[in-house]
Amino acid sequence: MSSRSRNGRQYWVAVRAMVVLTVVLGIGYTAVVTGIGQLALPAQASGQLVSDADGQVVGSALIGQSFTDADGNALPQWFQSRPSAAGSGYDGTASSGSNLGPENADLIKAIGDRRAAVAKLEGVSESEVPADAVTASASGLDPQISPEYARLQVARVAEARDLPEAKVSALVESFIHGRDLGILGDPTVNVLELNLALASMAH
Amino acid sequence: MDSSLLAILQVGALALVLVVIHRPLGDYMARIYSSTKDLRVERGFYRLIGVDAHSEQSWMAYLRSVLAFSLVGVLLVYALQRAQAVLPYSLGLPAIPEGLSFNTAVSFVTNTNWQSYSPEATMGYTVQLAGLAVQNFVSAAVGIAVAIALVRGLARTRQGTLGNFWVDLTRGTLRLLLPLAALVAIVLIAGGVIQNFAGFTDVTTLTGGTQSIPGGPVASQEAIKMLGTNGGGFFNANSAHPFENPTGFTNLVQIVLMLAIPFSLPRTFGVMVGDRRQGYAILAAMAAIFVVSLTALTLFELNGAGTAPQLAGAAMEGKETRFGIAGSTLFATSSTLTSTGAVNSMHDSFTSLGGMMPMINMMLGEVAPGGVGSGLYGMLILAVIAVFIAGLLVGRTPEYLGKKLGPREIKLASVYILVTPTLVLAGTALSFAIPAVRADVEATSILNPGLHGLSEVLYAFTSAANNNGSAFAGLTANTPWFNTALGVAMLFGRFIPIVLVLALAGSLASQPKIPSTAGTLPTHRPQFVGLLVGVTIIVSALTYFPVLALAPLAEGL
């Protein structure tokens, strides 16, 4: 066989291999994993959708939400999520961080503004505002905040809802999720789940 | 607990898992690639594609097969994207434009997985599955095959052949990647990663607003994305997206997946050349670089220098609460010291010196432990250079594992280490040297002005040429210049080294084995490990220090 026809044969082998592998790896593998996932772990495979007291789906436990009015002002009766760079905020079709660098003037200004706004909303001094309250997450969909930021919001939420502060505080403490395996990541509070519990508490 | 202590415990847990799995996995891979028996399903596959599994290939034939298979892959992924409008399960998304299709096709075939696009707004399920996921498997299998060919070159004597590419590809896919990925995908689903075909679900939120919750076959993609050191995300936010990586636990699983095969391949190498100590020396060099780099990045980020992090109180911009800083830096180090390029935090928002570490990791050539296969062959090339330098120092003909390293071998290794730096520096320089390009890069592509903007461009070419795929993602790369230039950098950065590695493998395989003497440099002792680490660092430091001084160092100091 000449070297040219040998080379040509390689391409014919490659095409056939790619077709078979596409069927096996692209379709077969995905179908099997999807089948097992949907049968054995349906809640997880479907994205852990959560419902309110009326059974209405209001979101996913894994995807953060805004708790603001249409103009982006924080609604005082809800615990607030972190700032978000996904679309106009917690847009599930546009996950993204801000990608602003450590010396970026826009970021520096934004952090200063957020710090002042959070301090004013919570009625605390600016130095008490934790880092996660003034920074956008990597996904823009971070469903969680630090326990410090959750605790900071207790007094304001309790007042807005006319609930005893101790009761709201106890609720927050019960929603603190510790580190996985005791060492992985940071302790967190899931804002949507906390707010759902808060809503049913008021009922 | 103190955050440094937690970071150390986390690495300890990771190290424990890797120590436990590297022996069985390394031995298993050695068996796969040494076995003379074919499974029944493999025999059927060979018949279907028309391959004689027992014919051996010269290095040239092996290379022709690699290139033919990769070219077919590029054409298929390109065609799928161009045809997206008429494919099923495309979520109503239109065909993908030529430039972006080219970039993405090259990106996934070269195991880079650079993404100039935002997946949830661009790629329907069919392109993700039939195009991208398939390449996640086979580009990884190709990388391992080339590394195994080089190991055979070192192990064999007076032979003209290196094995059969089609057999190596098949076994790597069917016996190694497919079963592991399927198993891990189920674990990830249990951990909260989604797996469905639901498309976008619109919900009314607690405050009465609306939100679109995305769906998708994510876990199946995620498993092979990490296991094959690919890194291309199902979503724009990649492994920071809560549906790709929902918890601290899944985060550790993903880190283990990135490192499992690359840290086990030195064991495979040791077994196949008949001296496990040689494998452990390579592994020790990889691990040493990994630990130093991880420590530096973690300290930079925990320290949180820079105006914005100081003002915020911590370097939490672009980081997820559930991972924290240590979970982000461990992921970033693993992703850029392998060829994965997945991110669970935004490197563009790291502190100035912290953001430099992923760049340095890639500039080291991604050898600690590197991508699946490419990490091992990259480190073995550096071992050849290290032996050569040691030989110069003492005035002896260099030899490695009983193979004489003559002018041909040294030339091949030297050209290898010049390829990616040339692509990185030339690509970055051209982005600013061509006036029209520069105007476009500055007006359209760069997000952060000043020095940080230069870092964004430098990072992009470093990532593309080293087939990593991570980004300083503020850069808008979906432009004619970046789609083309980065596409070329990915192609050359993948296949020129493969040509050189296979040529080296062929020339080593044909040599006789010379017995070691008292004057032979032992390549399994700590002294050699130190030499290898030194060579790795010096080669890239000399190449890249000037440009690092212009961008991240200037910003951070």
PDB file of C-alpha atoms in Angstrom, chain A:
ATOM      1  CA  MET A   1       0.000   0.000   0.000  1.00  0.00           C
ATOM      2  CA  SER A   2       1.273   3.457  -0.797  1.00  0.00           C
ATOM      3  CA  SER A   3       1.685   5.877   2.077  1.00  0.00           C
ATOM      4  CA  ARG A   4      -1.073   8.061   0.676  1.00  0.00           C
ATOM      5  CA  SER A   5      -3.669   5.283   0.662  1.00  0.00           C
ATOM      6  CA  ARG A   6      -2.516   4.200   4.142  1.00  0.00           C
ATOM      7  CA  ASN A   7      -3.152   7.717   5.299  1.00  0.00           C
ATOM      8  CA  GLY A   8      -6.525   7.771   3.586  1.00  0.00           C
ATOM      9  CA  ARG A   9      -7.461   4.553   5.361  1.00  0.00           C
ATOM     10  CA  GLN A  10      -6.665   6.144   8.709  1.00  0.00           C
ATOM     11  CA  TYR A  11      -9.293   8.792   8.037  1.00  0.00           C
ATOM     12  CA  TRP A  12     -11.895   6.185   7.168  1.00  0.00           C
ATOM     13  CA  VAL A  13     -11.100   4.371  10.436  1.00  0.00           C
ATOM     14  CA  ALA A  14     -11.263   7.687  12.308  1.00  0.00           C
ATOM     15  CA  VAL A  15     -14.670   8.579  10.890  1.00  0.00           C
ATOM     16  CA  ARG A  16     -16.148   5.209  11.808  1.00  0.00           C
ATOM     17  CA  ALA A  17     -14.598   5.311  15.275  1.00  0.00           C
ATOM     18  CA  MET A  18     -15.961   8.802  15.888  1.00  0.00           C
ATOM     19  CA  VAL A  19     -19.459   7.798  14.849  1.00  0.00           C
ATOM     20  CA  VAL A  20     -19.531   4.738  17.111  1.00  0.00           C
ATOM     21  CA  LEU A  21     -18.015   6.640  20.029  1.00  0.00           C
ATOM     22  CA  THR A  22     -20.518   9.471  19.604  1.00  0.00           C
ATOM     23  CA  VAL A  23     -23.358   6.990  19.929  1.00  0.00           C
ATOM     24  CA  VAL A  24     -21.818   5.238  22.938  1.00  0.00           C
ATOM     25  CA  LEU A  25     -20.420   8.244  24.846  1.00  0.00           C
ATOM     26  CA  GLY A  26     -22.712  11.030  23.733  1.00  0.00           C
ATOM     27  CA  ILE A  27     -26.047   9.252  23.731  1.00  0.00           C
ATOM     28  CA  GLY A  28     -25.688   5.902  25.558  1.00  0.00           C
ATOM     29  CA  TYR A  29     -23.677   7.173  28.532  1.00  0.00           C
ATOM     30  CA  THR A  30     -25.890  10.239  29.035  1.00  0.00           C
ATOM     31  CA  ALA A  31     -29.079   8.181  28.743  1.00  0.00           C
ATOM     32  CA  VAL A  32     -27.916   5.632  31.318  1.00  0.00           C
ATOM     33  CA  VAL A  33     -26.793   8.273  33.818  1.00  0.00           C
ATOM     34  CA  THR A  34     -30.009  10.253  33.318  1.00  0.00           C
ATOM     35  CA  GLY A  35     -32.114   7.117  33.770  1.00  0.00           C
ATOM     36  CA  ILE A  36     -30.388   6.094  36.988  1.00  0.00           C
ATOM     37  CA  GLY A  37     -30.441   9.670  38.300  1.00  0.00           C
ATOM     38  CA  GLN A  38     -34.117  10.242  37.602  1.00  0.00           C
ATOM     39  CA  LEU A  39     -35.131   6.862  39.034  1.00  0.00           C
ATOM     40  CA  ALA A  40     -32.907   6.664  42.099  1.00  0.00           C
ATOM     41  CA  LEU A  41     -32.349  10.336  42.974  1.00  0.00           C
ATOM     42  CA  PRO A  42     -35.219  12.289  41.393  1.00  0.00           C
ATOM     43  CA  ALA A  43     -35.152  15.293  43.741  1.00  0.00           C
ATOM     44  CA  GLN A  44     -31.430  15.917  43.271  1.00  0.00           C
ATOM     45  CA  ALA A  45     -31.475  15.208  39.535  1.00  0.00           C
ATOM     46  CA  SER A  46     -34.271  17.734  39.081  1.00  0.00           C
ATOM     47  CA  GLY A  47     -32.507  20.545  40.934  1.00  0.00           C
ATOM     48  CA  GLN A  48     -34.076  20.451  44.422  1.00  0.00           C
ATOM     49  CA  LEU A  49     -37.052  22.645  43.609  1.00  0.00           C
ATOM     50  CA  VAL A  50     -38.710  24.093  46.721  1.00  0.00           C
ATOM     51  CA  SER A  51     -42.310  25.151  47.290  1.00  0.00           C
ATOM     52  CA  ASP A  52     -44.003  27.648  49.571  1.00  0.00           C
ATOM     53  CA  ALA A  53     -46.747  26.811  52.081  1.00  0.00           C
ATOM     54  CA  ASP A  54     -49.321  26.742  49.259  1.00  0.00           C
ATOM     55  CA  GLY A  55     -47.333  24.156  47.340  1.00  0.00           C
ATOM     56  CA  GLN A  56     -46.277  26.650  44.672  1.00  0.00           C
ATOM     57  CA  VAL A  57     -42.744  26.094  43.356  1.00  0.00           C
ATOM     58  CA  VAL A  58     -40.797  29.243  44.221  1.00  0.00           C
ATOM     59  CA  GLY A  59     -37.289  28.305  43.153  1.00  0.00           C
ATOM     60  CA  SER A  60     -34.429  25.870  43.740  1.00  0.00           C
ATOM     61  CA  ALA A  61     -32.714  25.384  47.081  1.00  0.00           C
ATOM     62  CA  LEU A  62     -29.423  25.572  45.180  1.00  0.00           C
ATOM     63  CA  ILE A  63     -30.041  28.763  43.201  1.00  0.00           C
ATOM     64  CA  GLY A  64     -29.997  32.084  45.021  1.00  0.00           C
ATOM     65  CA  GLN A  65     -32.697  34.751  44.570  1.00  0.00           C
ATOM     66  CA  SER A  66     -33.038  38.486  44.965  1.00  0.00           C
ATOM     67  CA  PHE A  67     -35.201  39.725  47.823  1.00  0.00           C
ATOM     68  CA  THR A  68     -35.520  43.253  46.539  1.00  0.00           C
ATOM     69  CA  ASP A  69     -38.165  45.414  44.934  1.00  0.00           C
ATOM     70  CA  ALA A  70     -38.193  46.112  41.211  1.00  0.00           C
ATOM     71  CA  ASP A  71     -35.649  48.921  41.666  1.00  0.00           C
ATOM     72  CA  GLY A  72     -33.210  46.664  43.493  1.00  0.00           C
ATOM     73  CA  ASN A  73     -33.902  48.075  46.972  1.00  0.00           C
ATOM     74  CA  ALA A  74     -33.733  45.493  49.757  1.00  0.00           C
ATOM     75  CA  LEU A  75     -37.146  44.434  51.085  1.00  0.00           C
ATOM     76  CA  PRO A  76     -36.751  44.704  54.873  1.00  0.00           C
ATOM     77  CA  GLN A  77     -39.000  41.718  55.691  1.00  0.00           C
ATOM     78  CA  TRP A  78     -36.624  39.260  53.938  1.00  0.00           C
ATOM     79  CA  PHE A  79     -33.094  38.123  54.605  1.00  0.00           C
ATOM     80  CA  GLN A  80     -30.904  39.461  51.812  1.00  0.00           C
ATOM     81  CA  SER A  81     -28.642  37.478  49.500  1.00  0.00           C
ATOM     82  CA  ARG A  82     -25.166  38.537  48.377  1.00  0.00           C
ATOM     83  CA  PRO A  83     -24.682  41.060  45.562  1.00  0.00           C
ATOM     84  CA  SER A  84     -24.940  39.271  42.195  1.00  0.00           C
ATOM     85  CA  ALA A  85     -23.337  39.828  38.790  1.00  0.00           C
ATOM     86  CA  ALA A  86     -25.634  37.347  36.995  1.00  0.00           C
ATOM     87  CA  GLY A  87     -27.604  39.482  34.566  1.00  0.00           C
ATOM     88  CA  SER A  88     -29.427  42.170  36.526  1.00  0.00           C
ATOM     89  CA  GLY A  89     -29.059  39.982  39.638  1.00  0.00           C
ATOM     90  CA  TYR A  90     -29.662  36.245  40.231  1.00  0.00           C
ATOM     91  CA  ASP A  91     -30.564  35.691  36.578  1.00  0.00           C
ATOM     92  CA  GLY A  92     -30.680  31.898  36.115  1.00  0.00           C
ATOM     93  CA  THR A  93     -29.997  32.249  32.398  1.00  0.00           C
ATOM     94  CA  ALA A  94     -26.789  34.268  32.839  1.00  0.00           C
ATOM     95  CA  SER A  95     -24.579  32.837  35.598  1.00  0.00           C
ATOM     96  CA  SER A  96     -21.471  34.984  36.024  1.00  0.00           C
ATOM     97  CA  GLY A  97     -19.098  36.698  38.401  1.00  0.00           C
ATOM     98  CA  SER A  98     -18.231  40.364  38.045  1.00  0.00           C
ATOM     99  CA  ASN A  99     -14.659  39.490  36.993  1.00  0.00           C
ATOM    100  CA  LEU A 100     -13.556  42.896  38.277  1.00  0.00           C
ATOM    101  CA  GLY A 101      -9.925  42.948  39.397  1.00  0.00           C
ATOM    102  CA  PRO A 102      -8.595  43.872  42.852  1.00  0.00           C
ATOM    103  CA  GLU A 103      -7.620  47.395  41.790  1.00  0.00           C
ATOM    104  CA  ASN A 104     -10.633  48.064  39.555  1.00  0.00           C
ATOM    105  CA  ALA A 105     -12.102  51.496  40.364  1.00  0.00           C
ATOM    106  CA  ASP A 106     -15.687  50.369  39.656  1.00  0.00           C
ATOM    107  CA  LEU A 107     -15.337  47.466  42.074  1.00  0.00           C
ATOM    108  CA  ILE A 108     -13.773  49.627  44.761  1.00  0.00           C
ATOM    109  CA  LYS A 109     -16.634  52.113  44.452  1.00  0.00           C
ATOM    110  CA  ALA A 110     -19.258  49.340  44.426  1.00  0.00           C
ATOM    111  CA  ILE A 111     -17.881  47.773  47.601  1.00  0.00           C
ATOM    112  CA  GLY A 112     -17.883  51.149  49.351  1.00  0.00           C
ATOM    113  CA  ASP A 113     -21.477  51.857  48.280  1.00  0.00           C
ATOM    114  CA  ARG A 114     -22.689  48.392  49.316  1.00  0.00           C
ATOM    115  CA  ARG A 115     -20.988  48.668  52.682  1.00  0.00           C
ATOM    116  CA  ALA A 116     -22.699  51.993  53.365  1.00  0.00           C
ATOM    117  CA  ALA A 117     -26.074  50.677  52.166  1.00  0.00           C
ATOM    118  CA  VAL A 118     -25.941  47.502  54.265  1.00  0.00           C
ATOM    119  CA  ALA A 119     -24.805  49.431  57.342  1.00  0.00           C
ATOM    120  CA  LYS A 120     -27.694  51.862  56.908  1.00  0.00           C
ATOM    121  CA  LEU A 121     -30.261  49.118  56.308  1.00  0.00           C
ATOM    122  CA  GLU A 122     -29.193  47.115  59.352  1.00  0.00           C
ATOM    123  CA  GLY A 123     -28.497  50.123  61.519  1.00  0.00           C
ATOM    124  CA  VAL A 124     -24.938  49.043  62.317  1.00  0.00           C
ATOM    125  CA  SER A 125     -21.537  50.614  61.803  1.00  0.00           C
ATOM    126  CA  GLU A 126     -19.807  50.009  58.479  1.00  0.00           C
ATOM    127  CA  SER A 127     -17.034  47.992  60.100  1.00  0.00           C
ATOM    128  CA  GLU A 128     -19.538  45.352  61.191  1.00  0.00           C
ATOM    129  CA  VAL A 129     -20.554  44.453  57.624  1.00  0.00           C
ATOM    130  CA  PRO A 130     -19.010  41.086  56.603  1.00  0.00           C
ATOM    131  CA  ALA A 131     -17.148  40.538  53.315  1.00  0.00           C
ATOM    132  CA  ASP A 132     -19.792  38.334  51.674  1.00  0.00           C
ATOM    133  CA  ALA A 133     -22.373  41.124  52.044  1.00  0.00           C
ATOM    134  CA  VAL A 134     -20.359  43.484  49.850  1.00  0.00           C
ATOM    135  CA  THR A 135     -18.875  41.127  47.243  1.00  0.00           C
ATOM    136  CA  ALA A 136     -20.482  39.377  44.251  1.00  0.00           C
ATOM    137  CA  SER A 137     -20.053  35.611  44.118  1.00  0.00           C
ATOM    138  CA  ALA A 138     -18.429  33.654  41.285  1.00  0.00           C
ATOM    139  CA  SER A 139     -21.687  32.286  39.884  1.00  0.00           C
ATOM    140  CA  GLY A 140     -23.937  35.226  40.666  1.00  0.00           C
ATOM    141  CA  LEU A 141     -26.303  32.531  41.947  1.00  0.00           C
ATOM    142  CA  ASP A 142     -24.712  31.830  45.351  1.00  0.00           C
ATOM    143  CA  PRO A 143     -27.683  30.570  47.400  1.00  0.00           C
ATOM    144  CA  GLN A 144     -25.920  31.146  50.690  1.00  0.00           C
ATOM    145  CA  ILE A 145     -24.536  33.809  52.976  1.00  0.00           C
ATOM    146  CA  SER A 146     -22.225  33.615  55.966  1.00  0.00           C
ATOM    147  CA  PRO A 147     -23.767  33.099  59.430  1.00  0.00           C
ATOM    148  CA  GLU A 148     -22.344  36.513  60.351  1.00  0.00           C
ATOM    149  CA  TYR A 149     -24.297  38.234  57.607  1.00  0.00           C
ATOM    150  CA  ALA A 150     -27.466  36.323  58.534  1.00  0.00           C
ATOM    151  CA  ARG A 151     -27.135  37.319  62.211  1.00  0.00           C
ATOM    152  CA  LEU A 152     -26.573  40.923  61.209  1.00  0.00           C
ATOM    153  CA  GLN A 153     -29.999  40.950  59.529  1.00  0.00           C
ATOM    154  CA  VAL A 154     -31.995  39.434  62.434  1.00  0.00           C
ATOM    155  CA  ALA A 155     -33.004  42.663  64.172  1.00  0.00           C
ATOM    156  CA  ARG A 156     -34.188  44.382  60.989  1.00  0.00           C
ATOM    157  CA  VAL A 157     -36.179  41.354  59.760  1.00  0.00           C
ATOM    158  CA  ALA A 158     -37.767  40.840  63.208  1.00  0.00           C
ATOM    159  CA  GLU A 159     -38.814  44.465  63.349  1.00  0.00           C
ATOM    160  CA  ALA A 160     -40.231  44.475  59.811  1.00  0.00           C
ATOM    161  CA  ARG A 161     -42.268  41.359  60.560  1.00  0.00           C
ATOM    162  CA  ASP A 162     -43.200  42.327  64.082  1.00  0.00           C
ATOM    163  CA  LEU A 163     -41.702  39.098  65.415  1.00  0.00           C
ATOM    164  CA  PRO A 164     -39.703  38.654  68.625  1.00  0.00           C
ATOM    165  CA  GLU A 165     -36.006  39.026  67.803  1.00  0.00           C
ATOM    166  CA  ALA A 166     -35.152  35.905  69.828  1.00  0.00           C
ATOM    167  CA  LYS A 167     -37.453  33.825  67.678  1.00  0.00           C
ATOM    168  CA  VAL A 168     -35.908  35.010  64.399  1.00  0.00           C
ATOM    169  CA  SER A 169     -32.452  34.607  65.877  1.00  0.00           C
ATOM    170  CA  ALA A 170     -33.217  31.012  66.887  1.00  0.00           C
ATOM    171  CA  LEU A 171     -34.482  30.349  63.365  1.00  0.00           C
ATOM    172  CA  VAL A 172     -31.227  31.631  61.845  1.00  0.00           C
ATOM    173  CA  GLU A 173     -29.138  29.505  64.198  1.00  0.00           C
ATOM    174  CA  SER A 174     -31.151  26.423  63.211  1.00  0.00           C
ATOM    175  CA  PHE A 175     -30.412  27.114  59.530  1.00  0.00           C
ATOM    176  CA  ILE A 176     -26.621  27.335  59.884  1.00  0.00           C
ATOM    177  CA  HIS A 177     -25.108  24.573  57.775  1.00  0.00           C
ATOM    178  CA  GLY A 178     -21.706  23.475  59.097  1.00  0.00           C
ATOM    179  CA  ARG A 179     -18.685  22.546  57.014  1.00  0.00           C
ATOM    180  CA  ASP A 180     -19.012  19.331  55.007  1.00  0.00           C
ATOM    181  CA  LEU A 181     -17.020  16.555  56.760  1.00  0.00           C
ATOM    182  CA  GLY A 182     -16.185  19.196  59.346  1.00  0.00           C
ATOM    183  CA  ILE A 183     -13.374  20.701  57.247  1.00  0.00           C
ATOM    184  CA  LEU A 184     -14.613  21.567  53.740  1.00  0.00           C
ATOM    185  CA  GLY A 185     -15.648  25.102  52.836  1.00  0.00           C
ATOM    186  CA  ASP A 186     -17.206  27.593  55.240  1.00  0.00           C
ATOM    187  CA  PRO A 187     -20.372  27.461  57.378  1.00  0.00           C
ATOM    188  CA  THR A 188     -23.322  28.913  55.490  1.00  0.00           C
ATOM    189  CA  VAL A 189     -26.979  29.882  55.722  1.00  0.00           C
ATOM    190  CA  ASN A 190     -29.270  29.151  52.742  1.00  0.00           C
ATOM    191  CA  VAL A 191     -31.200  32.385  52.224  1.00  0.00           C
ATOM    192  CA  LEU A 192     -34.189  31.016  50.284  1.00  0.00           C
ATOM    193  CA  GLU A 193     -34.754  28.168  52.732  1.00  0.00           C
ATOM    194  CA  LEU A 194     -34.440  30.562  55.663  1.00  0.00           C
ATOM    195  CA  ASN A 195     -36.899  32.997  54.118  1.00  0.00           C
ATOM    196  CA  LEU A 196     -39.354  30.179  53.353  1.00  0.00           C
ATOM    197  CA  ALA A 197     -39.264  29.114  56.985  1.00  0.00           C
ATOM    198  CA  LEU A 198     -39.666  32.725  58.001  1.00  0.00           C
ATOM    199  CA  ALA A 199     -42.731  33.082  55.793  1.00  0.00           C
ATOM    200  CA  SER A 200     -44.417  29.999  57.224  1.00  0.00           C
ATOM    201  CA  MET A 201     -43.580  31.226  60.731  1.00  0.00           C
ATOM    202  CA  ALA A 202     -45.549  34.399  60.114  1.00  0.00           C
ATOM    203  CA  HIS A 203     -48.581  32.449  58.946  1.00  0.00           C
TER     204      HIS A 203
END
